[in-house]
């Protein structure tokens, strides 16, 4: 069965650079979530989209933005990267209308040097 | 406000021992969902179980079992006859049906080390 696909799997950027993470949800899922997991931390909710509209927002820095496109894939854009942005970024998708649980991608490990 | 507490930061056991991971949650919603995820060293989040707040039946899946008690706001996870492959960080999580979305609130995780 198709799963949530995230790309790239690993990314190394320098401070002040920009990074774009991509997420391809499970086909026909209507909701996408982004989570950030710092080293030794639990995943923290950043933002979610339902049917291409932002549906909820967590502790997402102003330097970050995200959107969901017409084909339902989502991108997380991070600018002016800081060392503290180094983390594992997870995307998850679900079908909220029938109340499925969220399925997670394998994550993108971002390292800022 | 919603909160998930996993008081055990790290647990070490020897193979074949039983181990219980504790999870206590706080929520004002009457309808909510509780989850357990496993995060092995490779980093992915592996879904283990979801329970809704109206279903307090305990569940068993192979060596895994879960004890949900609304009276104590707990959702504990037991691994019977642990194996080295069970070594991972385990997260308990909560989502509230009254939320705009079903975002997950995670506990801080319990690192389980199973030694041969």
Coordinates of N, CA and C in Angstrom, one line a residue:
Chain A
X1 N 0.8 -1.2 0.0 CA 0.0 0.0 0.0 C 0.9 1.2 0.0
X2 N 0.4 2.3 -0.7 CA 1.2 3.5 -0.7 C 1.2 4.2 0.7
X3 N 2.4 4.7 1.0 CA 2.6 5.4 2.2 C 2.9 6.9 2.0
X4 N 3.1 7.6 3.1 CA 3.5 9.0 3.0 C 4.9 9.1 2.5
X5 N 5.1 9.9 1.5 CA 6.5 10.0 1.0 C 7.0 11.4 1.3
X6 N 8.2 11.4 1.9 CA 8.9 12.7 2.2 C 10.2 12.8 1.4
X7 N 10.5 13.9 0.9 CA 11.8 14.1 0.3 C 12.3 15.5 0.6
X8 N 13.6 15.7 0.7 CA 14.6 14.6 0.7 C 14.6 13.8 2.1
X9 N 15.3 12.8 2.2 CA 15.4 12.1 3.4 C 16.4 12.7 4.4
X10 N 17.4 13.3 3.8 CA 18.5 14.0 4.5 C 18.8 15.3 3.8
X11 N 19.1 16.3 4.6 CA 19.4 17.6 4.0 C 20.4 18.3 4.9
X12 N 21.4 18.9 4.3 CA 22.4 19.6 5.1 C 22.4 21.0 4.5
X13 N 22.2 22.0 5.4 CA 22.2 23.4 4.9 C 23.1 24.2 5.9
X14 N 23.5 25.4 5.4 CA 24.3 26.3 6.2 C 23.3 27.3 6.8
X15 N 23.8 27.9 7.9 CA 23.0 28.9 8.6 C 22.6 30.0 7.6
X16 N 21.4 30.5 7.8 CA 20.9 31.6 6.9 C 20.4 31.1 5.6
X17 N 20.6 29.9 5.2 CA 20.1 29.4 4.0 C 18.6 29.1 4.1
X18 N 18.1 28.6 2.9 CA 16.7 28.3 2.9 C 16.6 26.8 2.5
X19 N 15.5 26.1 3.1 CA 15.3 24.7 2.8 C 13.8 24.5 2.5
X20 N 13.6 23.6 1.6 CA 12.2 23.2 1.2 C 12.1 21.7 1.4
X21 N 11.1 21.3 2.2 CA 10.8 19.9 2.4 C 9.5 19.6 1.8
X22 N 9.5 18.4 1.1 CA 8.3 18.0 0.4 C 7.6 16.8 1.0
X23 N 6.3 16.7 0.9 CA 5.5 15.6 1.5 C 4.4 15.3 0.5
X24 N 4.3 14.0 0.2 CA 3.3 13.4 -0.7 C 2.4 12.5 0.1
X25 N 1.2 12.9 0.4 CA 0.3 12.1 1.3 C -0.2 10.9 0.7
X26 N -0.8 10.0 1.5 CA -1.4 8.9 0.9 C -2.5 9.3 0.0
X27 N -2.7 8.7 -1.2 CA -3.7 9.1 -2.1 C -5.1 9.1 -1.4
X28 N -5.8 10.2 -1.7 CA -7.2 10.4 -1.2 C -7.3 10.9 0.2
X29 N -6.1 11.0 0.9 CA -6.1 11.6 2.2 C -6.4 13.1 2.1
X30 N -7.2 13.6 3.0 CA -7.6 15.0 2.9 C -6.8 16.0 3.8
X31 N -6.0 15.4 4.7 CA -5.3 16.3 5.7 C -3.8 15.9 5.8
X32 N -3.0 17.0 5.8 CA -1.6 16.8 6.0 C -1.1 17.6 7.2
X33 N -0.2 17.0 8.0 CA 0.3 17.6 9.2 C 1.9 17.6 9.0
X34 N 2.4 18.6 9.7 CA 3.9 18.7 9.8 C 4.3 18.7 11.2
X35 N 5.3 18.0 11.6 CA 5.8 17.9 13.0 C 7.3 18.1 12.9
X36 N 7.8 18.7 14.0 CA 9.3 18.9 14.1 C 9.7 18.1 15.4
X37 N 10.8 17.3 15.2 CA 11.3 16.6 16.4 C 12.8 16.9 16.5
X38 N 13.1 17.7 17.5 CA 14.5 18.0 17.8 C 15.2 16.9 18.5
X39 N 16.5 16.9 18.5 CA 17.3 15.8 19.1 C 16.8 15.5 20.5
X40 N 16.4 14.2 20.8 CA 16.0 13.8 22.1 C 14.7 14.4 22.6
X41 N 13.9 14.9 21.6 CA 12.6 15.6 22.0 C 11.5 14.7 21.4
X42 N 10.3 15.1 21.8 CA 9.1 14.5 21.2 C 8.7 15.3 20.0
X43 N 8.0 14.7 19.1 CA 7.5 15.5 17.9 C 6.6 16.6 18.3
X44 N 6.8 17.8 17.8 CA 5.9 19.0 18.0 C 5.2 19.3 16.8
X45 N 3.9 19.6 16.9 CA 3.0 19.9 15.8 C 3.4 21.3 15.3
X46 N 3.5 21.4 14.0 CA 3.8 22.7 13.4 C 2.6 23.3 12.7
X47 N 2.0 22.6 11.8 CA 0.9 23.2 11.0 C 0.2 22.0 10.3
X48 N -1.0 22.3 9.9 CA -1.8 21.3 9.2 C -2.7 21.9 8.1
X49 N -3.0 21.1 7.1 CA -3.8 21.5 6.0 C -5.0 20.5 5.8
X50 N -6.2 21.1 5.6 CA -7.3 20.2 5.2 C -7.8 20.7 3.9
X51 N -7.8 19.8 2.9 CA -8.3 20.2 1.6 C -7.7 21.5 1.1
X52 N -6.4 21.5 1.3 CA -5.5 22.6 0.7 C -5.6 23.9 1.5
X53 N -6.4 24.0 2.5 CA -6.5 25.2 3.4 C -5.8 24.9 4.7
X54 N -5.1 25.9 5.2 CA -4.5 25.7 6.5 C -5.6 25.5 7.6
X55 N -5.5 24.5 8.4 CA -6.5 24.1 9.3 C -6.1 24.3 10.7
X56 N -4.9 24.3 11.0 CA -4.4 24.5 12.4 C -2.9 24.9 12.4
X57 N -2.5 25.6 13.4 CA -1.2 26.1 13.5 C -0.6 25.9 14.9
X58 N 0.6 25.3 15.0 CA 1.2 25.1 16.3 C 2.3 26.1 16.4
X59 N 3.4 25.6 17.0 CA 4.5 26.5 17.3 C 5.5 26.5 16.1
X60 N 5.0 27.1 15.1 CA 5.8 27.2 13.9 C 6.4 28.6 13.8
X61 N 7.7 28.7 13.6 CA 8.4 30.0 13.6 C 7.9 30.8 12.4
X62 N 7.9 32.1 12.5 CA 7.5 33.0 11.4 C 8.4 32.8 10.2
X63 N 9.6 32.3 10.4 CA 10.6 32.0 9.3 C 10.1 30.8 8.4
X64 N 9.2 30.1 8.9 CA 8.7 28.9 8.2 C 7.3 29.2 7.6
X65 N 7.1 28.6 6.5 CA 5.8 28.7 5.8 C 5.5 27.4 5.2
X66 N 4.3 27.1 4.9 CA 3.9 25.8 4.3 C 2.7 26.0 3.5
X67 N 2.5 25.1 2.5 CA 1.3 25.2 1.7 C 1.0 23.8 1.2
X68 N -0.2 23.6 0.8 CA -0.7 22.4 0.2 C -1.1 22.7 -1.2
X69 N -0.7 21.9 -2.2 CA -1.0 22.2 -3.6 C -2.2 21.5 -4.1
X70 N -2.6 21.8 -5.3 CA -3.8 21.2 -5.9 C -3.7 19.7 -6.0
X71 N -2.5 19.1 -6.1 CA -2.4 17.6 -6.1 C -2.2 17.1 -4.7
X72 N -2.4 17.9 -3.7 CA -2.4 17.5 -2.3 C -1.0 17.3 -1.7
X73 N 0.0 17.5 -2.5 CA 1.3 17.4 -1.8 C 1.6 18.7 -1.1
X74 N 2.4 18.7 -0.1 CA 2.7 19.8 0.7 C 4.1 20.1 0.8
X75 N 4.5 21.4 1.0 CA 5.9 21.8 1.1 C 6.0 22.7 2.3
X76 N 7.1 22.4 3.0 CA 7.4 23.2 4.2 C 8.7 24.0 3.8
X77 N 8.6 25.3 3.8 CA 9.7 26.2 3.5 C 10.2 26.9 4.7
X78 N 11.5 26.8 4.8 CA 12.2 27.3 6.0 C 13.3 28.2 5.5
X79 N 13.2 29.5 6.0 CA 14.2 30.5 5.6 C 15.1 30.9 6.8
X80 N 16.2 31.6 6.4 CA 17.1 32.1 7.5 C 17.4 31.0 8.5
X81 N 17.8 29.9 8.0 CA 18.0 28.7 8.9 C 18.9 29.0 10.1
X82 N 18.6 28.4 11.2 CA 19.4 28.6 12.4 C 19.8 27.2 12.8
X83 N 20.9 27.1 13.6 CA 21.4 25.8 14.1 C 20.3 25.1 14.8
X84 N 19.4 25.8 15.5 CA 18.4 25.1 16.3 C 17.3 24.5 15.4
X85 N 17.3 24.8 14.1 CA 16.3 24.2 13.2 C 16.7 22.7 12.9
X86 N 17.9 22.3 13.3 CA 18.3 21.0 13.0 C 17.4 20.0 13.7
X87 N 16.7 19.2 13.0 CA 15.7 18.3 13.6 C 15.3 17.3 12.5
X88 N 14.4 16.4 13.0 CA 13.7 15.5 12.1 C 12.3 16.1 11.9
X89 N 12.0 16.2 10.6 CA 10.7 16.8 10.2 C 9.8 15.7 9.6
X90 N 8.7 15.5 10.3 CA 7.8 14.5 9.9 C 6.6 15.1 9.2
X91 N 6.1 14.4 8.1 CA 4.8 14.8 7.6 C 3.9 13.6 7.8
X92 N 2.7 13.8 8.1 CA 1.7 12.8 8.3 C 0.4 13.1 7.5
X93 N -0.3 12.1 7.1 CA -1.6 12.4 6.4 C -2.7 11.5 7.0
X94 N -3.9 12.0 6.9 CA -5.1 11.2 7.4 C -6.3 11.6 6.5
X95 N -7.3 10.8 6.7 CA -8.6 11.0 6.0 C -9.5 11.4 7.2
X96 N -9.6 12.7 7.5 CA -10.3 13.2 8.6 C -11.8 12.9 8.5
X97 N -12.3 12.9 7.3 CA -13.8 12.7 7.1 C -14.2 11.4 7.5
X98 N -13.4 10.4 7.5 CA -13.7 9.1 8.0 C -12.9 8.7 9.3
X99 N -12.2 9.7 9.8 CA -11.6 9.6 11.1 C -10.5 8.5 11.2
X100 N -9.7 8.4 10.1 CA -8.5 7.5 10.2 C -7.4 8.1 11.1
X101 N -6.5 7.3 11.6 CA -5.4 7.8 12.3 C -4.4 8.4 11.3
X102 N -3.5 9.2 11.8 CA -2.5 9.8 10.9 C -1.4 8.8 10.6
X103 N -1.0 8.8 9.3 CA 0.1 7.9 8.9 C 1.3 8.8 8.7
X104 N 2.4 8.4 9.3 CA 3.6 9.2 9.2 C 4.5 8.8 8.0
X105 N 5.2 9.8 7.5 CA 6.3 9.5 6.5 C 7.5 9.2 7.3
X106 N 8.6 8.9 6.6 CA 9.8 8.4 7.3 C 10.6 9.6 7.8
X107 N 10.2 10.8 7.5 CA 10.9 12.0 8.0 C 12.0 12.5 7.1
X108 N 12.3 13.8 7.3 CA 13.4 14.4 6.7 C 14.3 14.9 7.8
X109 N 15.6 14.4 7.7 CA 16.5 14.9 8.8 C 17.3 16.1 8.2
X110 N 17.0 17.2 8.8 CA 17.7 18.5 8.4 C 18.8 18.8 9.4
X111 N 20.0 19.0 8.9 CA 21.1 19.4 9.7 C 21.5 20.8 9.2
X112 N 21.6 21.8 10.1 CA 22.0 23.1 9.8 C 23.4 23.3 10.4
X113 N 24.4 23.7 9.6 CA 25.8 23.8 10.0 C 26.2 25.2 9.9
Chain B
X1 N -6.2 22.3 29.3 CA -5.3 22.1 28.2 C -4.9 20.7 28.2
X2 N -4.5 20.2 27.0 CA -4.2 18.8 26.8 C -2.7 18.6 27.1
X3 N -2.4 17.5 27.7 CA -1.1 17.1 28.1 C -0.9 15.6 28.2
X4 N 0.3 15.2 27.8 CA 0.6 13.7 28.0 C 1.9 13.6 28.8
X5 N 1.8 12.8 29.8 CA 3.0 12.6 30.6 C 3.5 11.2 30.6
X6 N 4.8 11.0 30.3 CA 5.4 9.7 30.3 C 6.6 9.9 31.3
X7 N 6.3 9.5 32.6 CA 7.2 9.8 33.6 C 8.5 9.0 33.5
X8 N 8.5 7.9 32.9 CA 9.7 7.1 32.7 C 10.5 7.5 31.6
X9 N 11.7 8.1 31.8 CA 12.5 8.6 30.7 C 13.2 7.4 30.0
X10 N 13.7 6.5 30.8 CA 14.4 5.4 30.3 C 14.2 4.1 31.1
X11 N 14.0 3.0 30.4 CA 13.9 1.7 31.1 C 14.8 0.7 30.5
X12 N 15.5 0.0 31.3 CA 16.4 -1.1 30.8 C 15.9 -2.4 31.4
X13 N 15.8 -3.4 30.5 CA 15.4 -4.7 31.0 C 16.3 -5.8 30.2
X14 N 16.2 -7.0 30.7 CA 16.9 -8.1 30.1 C 15.9 -8.8 29.3
X15 N 16.3 -9.3 28.1 CA 15.4 -10.1 27.3 C 14.6 -11.1 28.0
X16 N 13.3 -11.2 27.6 CA 12.3 -12.1 28.2 C 11.6 -11.5 29.4
X17 N 12.1 -10.4 29.9 CA 11.3 -9.7 31.0 C 10.1 -9.0 30.4
X18 N 9.1 -8.9 31.2 CA 7.9 -8.1 30.9 C 8.2 -6.6 31.3
X19 N 7.7 -5.7 30.5 CA 7.9 -4.3 30.9 C 6.7 -3.5 30.6
X20 N 6.4 -2.5 31.5 CA 5.2 -1.7 31.3 C 5.6 -0.2 31.2
X21 N 5.2 0.4 30.1 CA 5.4 1.8 29.9 C 4.2 2.6 30.3
X22 N 4.4 3.6 31.1 CA 3.2 4.4 31.7 C 2.9 5.6 30.8
X23 N 1.7 5.9 30.8 CA 1.2 7.1 30.1 C 0.0 7.7 30.8
X24 N 0.1 9.0 31.2 CA -1.0 9.7 31.9 C -1.3 10.9 31.0
X25 N -2.6 11.1 30.8 CA -3.0 12.2 29.9 C -3.9 13.2 30.6
X26 N -4.0 14.4 30.1 CA -5.0 15.4 30.6 C -5.7 15.9 29.4
X27 N -7.0 16.0 29.5 CA -7.8 16.6 28.5 C -9.2 17.1 29.0
X28 N -9.8 18.1 28.5 CA -11.1 18.5 28.9 C -12.2 17.9 28.0
X29 N -11.7 17.4 26.8 CA -12.7 16.8 25.9 C -13.2 15.5 26.4
X30 N -14.5 15.2 26.1 CA -15.0 13.9 26.5 C -14.8 12.9 25.4
X31 N -14.5 13.4 24.2 CA -14.1 12.5 23.1 C -12.7 12.8 22.6
X32 N -11.9 11.8 22.7 CA -10.5 11.9 22.4 C -9.9 10.6 22.0
X33 N -8.7 10.6 21.5 CA -8.1 9.4 21.0 C -6.7 9.3 21.6
X34 N -6.3 8.1 22.0 CA -5.0 7.9 22.5 C -4.2 6.9 21.6
X35 N -2.9 7.2 21.6 CA -2.1 6.4 20.6 C -0.8 6.0 21.3
X36 N -0.2 5.0 20.8 CA 1.2 4.6 21.1 C 1.9 4.5 19.7
X37 N 3.2 5.1 19.7 CA 4.0 5.0 18.6 C 5.4 4.5 19.0
X38 N 6.0 3.7 18.2 CA 7.4 3.2 18.4 C 8.4 4.0 17.5
X39 N 9.5 4.4 18.0 CA 10.5 5.1 17.2 C 11.8 4.3 17.4
X40 N 12.1 3.4 16.4 CA 13.4 2.7 16.5 C 14.5 3.6 16.2
X41 N 15.8 3.2 16.4 CA 16.9 4.0 16.1 C 17.0 4.6 14.7
X42 N 16.3 3.9 13.7 CA 16.3 4.4 12.4 C 15.4 5.7 12.2
X43 N 14.6 6.0 13.2 CA 13.9 7.3 13.3 C 12.5 7.4 12.9
X44 N 12.0 6.4 12.1 CA 10.6 6.5 11.7 C 9.7 6.3 12.9
X45 N 8.5 6.8 12.7 CA 7.4 6.6 13.8 C 6.5 5.5 13.3
X46 N 6.5 4.5 14.1 CA 5.7 3.3 13.8 C 4.4 3.3 14.6
X47 N 3.3 3.3 14.0 CA 2.0 3.3 14.7 C 1.8 2.0 15.3
X48 N 1.4 2.0 16.6 CA 1.1 0.7 17.3 C -0.4 0.5 17.6
X49 N -1.1 1.6 18.1 CA -2.5 1.4 18.5 C -3.1 2.8 18.6
X50 N -4.4 2.8 18.3 CA -5.3 4.0 18.6 C -6.5 3.5 19.4
X51 N -6.8 4.2 20.5 CA -8.1 3.9 21.2 C -8.9 5.1 21.4
X52 N -10.2 5.0 21.2 CA -11.0 6.2 21.5 C -11.5 6.2 22.9
X53 N -11.9 7.3 23.4 CA -12.3 7.5 24.8 C -13.5 6.7 25.3
X54 N -14.3 6.2 24.3 CA -15.4 5.5 24.7 C -15.2 4.0 24.8
X55 N -14.0 3.6 24.4 CA -13.7 2.1 24.4 C -12.6 1.8 25.4
X56 N -13.0 1.4 26.6 CA -12.1 1.1 27.6 C -11.6 -0.3 27.7
X57 N -12.0 -1.1 26.7 CA -11.6 -2.5 26.7 C -10.1 -2.6 26.5
X58 N -9.5 -3.4 27.3 CA -8.0 -3.6 27.1 C -7.8 -4.4 25.8
X59 N -6.6 -4.2 25.2 CA -6.4 -4.8 23.9 C -5.0 -5.6 24.0
X60 N -5.0 -6.7 23.3 CA -3.8 -7.5 23.3 C -3.5 -7.8 21.8
X61 N -2.2 -7.6 21.4 CA -1.8 -7.9 20.1 C -0.5 -8.6 20.2
X62 N -0.5 -9.9 20.1 CA 0.8 -10.6 20.3 C 1.4 -10.4 21.6
X63 N 2.6 -9.9 21.7 CA 3.3 -9.6 22.9 C 2.9 -8.3 23.5
X64 N 2.2 -7.5 22.8 CA 1.8 -6.2 23.2 C 0.4 -6.2 23.9
X65 N 0.2 -5.4 24.9 CA -1.1 -5.2 25.5 C -1.2 -3.8 26.0
X66 N -2.4 -3.3 26.0 CA -2.7 -1.9 26.5 C -3.8 -1.9 27.5
X67 N -3.6 -1.1 28.5 CA -4.6 -1.0 29.6 C -5.0 0.5 29.7
X68 N -6.3 0.7 29.3 CA -6.8 2.0 29.3 C -7.7 2.2 30.5
X69 N -7.5 3.1 31.3 CA -8.3 3.4 32.5 C -8.7 4.9 32.6
X70 N -9.9 5.2 32.2 CA -10.3 6.6 32.3 C -10.3 7.1 33.7
X71 N -10.6 6.3 34.6 CA -10.7 6.8 36.0 C -9.4 7.4 36.5
X72 N -8.3 6.9 36.0 CA -7.0 7.4 36.3 C -6.3 8.1 35.2
X73 N -7.0 8.3 34.1 CA -6.5 9.0 32.9 C -5.1 8.3 32.5
X74 N -5.2 7.0 32.4 CA -3.9 6.4 32.0 C -4.1 5.4 30.9
X75 N -3.1 5.2 30.1 CA -3.1 4.3 28.9 C -1.8 3.7 28.9
X76 N -1.6 2.6 29.7 CA -0.3 2.0 29.8 C -0.1 0.9 28.8
X77 N 1.1 0.6 28.5 CA 1.5 -0.3 27.4 C 2.5 -1.3 28.0
X78 N 2.1 -2.6 27.8 CA 3.0 -3.7 28.4 C 3.5 -4.5 27.2
X79 N 4.8 -4.8 27.3 CA 5.4 -5.7 26.4 C 5.8 -7.0 27.2
X80 N 5.3 -8.1 26.7 CA 5.5 -9.3 27.4 C 6.7 -10.0 26.7
X81 N 7.5 -10.6 27.5 CA 8.7 -11.4 27.0 C 9.5 -10.5 26.0
X82 N 10.0 -9.4 26.5 CA 10.7 -8.4 25.7 C 11.8 -9.1 24.9
X83 N 12.0 -8.4 23.7 CA 13.1 -8.9 22.8 C 14.0 -7.7 22.5
X84 N 15.2 -8.0 22.1 CA 16.2 -6.9 21.7 C 15.6 -6.0 20.7
X85 N 14.8 -6.5 19.7 CA 14.2 -5.7 18.7 C 13.2 -4.7 19.2
X86 N 12.8 -4.9 20.5 CA 11.8 -3.9 21.1 C 12.5 -2.7 21.5
X87 N 13.8 -2.6 21.5 CA 14.6 -1.5 21.9 C 14.2 -0.3 21.0
X88 N 13.7 0.8 21.6 CA 13.3 1.9 20.8 C 12.8 3.0 21.8
X89 N 12.4 4.1 21.3 CA 11.7 5.1 22.1 C 10.2 5.0 21.8
X90 N 9.4 4.9 22.8 CA 8.0 4.8 22.7 C 7.3 6.0 23.1
X91 N 6.4 6.5 22.2 CA 5.7 7.7 22.5 C 4.2 7.4 22.7
X92 N 3.6 8.0 23.7 CA 2.2 8.0 23.9 C 1.7 9.4 23.4
X93 N 0.5 9.4 22.8 CA 0.0 10.6 22.2 C -1.5 10.7 22.3
X94 N -2.0 12.0 22.3 CA -3.4 12.3 22.5 C -3.9 13.2 21.3
X95 N -5.1 12.9 20.8 CA -5.7 13.9 20.0 C -7.1 14.1 20.4
X96 N -7.6 15.3 20.3 CA -8.9 15.7 20.8 C -9.9 15.8 19.7
X97 N -11.1 15.2 19.8 CA -12.1 15.3 18.7 C -12.6 16.7 18.6
X98 N -12.5 17.5 19.7 CA -13.0 18.9 19.6 C -12.0 19.9 19.0
X99 N -10.9 19.4 18.6 CA -9.8 20.2 18.0 C -10.2 20.5 16.6
X100 N -9.6 21.6 16.0 CA -9.8 21.9 14.6 C -9.4 20.8 13.7
X101 N -8.3 20.2 14.1 CA -7.8 19.0 13.4 C -7.5 17.9 14.4
X102 N -7.0 16.8 13.9 CA -6.7 15.7 14.8 C -5.2 15.7 15.1
X103 N -4.6 16.9 15.4 CA -3.2 16.9 15.6 C -2.9 16.1 16.9
X104 N -1.7 15.6 16.9 CA -1.3 14.8 18.0 C -0.4 15.6 19.0
X105 N -0.7 15.4 20.3 CA 0.1 15.9 21.4 C 0.9 14.7 21.9
X106 N 2.2 14.7 21.8 CA 3.0 13.6 22.3 C 3.5 13.8 23.7
X107 N 3.7 12.7 24.3 CA 4.5 12.7 25.6 C 6.0 12.8 25.2
X108 N 6.8 12.9 26.2 CA 8.2 13.1 26.0 C 8.9 11.8 25.7
X109 N 8.2 10.7 25.7 CA 8.8 9.4 25.3 C 9.5 8.7 26.4
X110 N 9.5 7.3 26.2 CA 10.2 6.5 27.1 C 11.2 5.6 26.3
X111 N 12.5 5.7 26.6 CA 13.5 5.0 25.9 C 13.6 3.6 26.5
X112 N 13.3 2.6 25.8 CA 13.4 1.2 26.3 C 14.6 0.5 25.7
X113 N 15.4 0.0 26.6 CA 16.6 -0.8 26.1 C 16.4 -2.2 26.6
X114 N 16.5 -3.1 25.7 CA 16.4 -4.5 26.0 C 17.7 -5.2 25.7
X115 N 18.3 -5.7 26.8 CA 19.6 -6.3 26.7 C 19.5 -7.8 26.5
X116 N 20.4 -8.4 25.7 CA 20.4 -9.9 25.5 C 20.8 -10.6 26.8

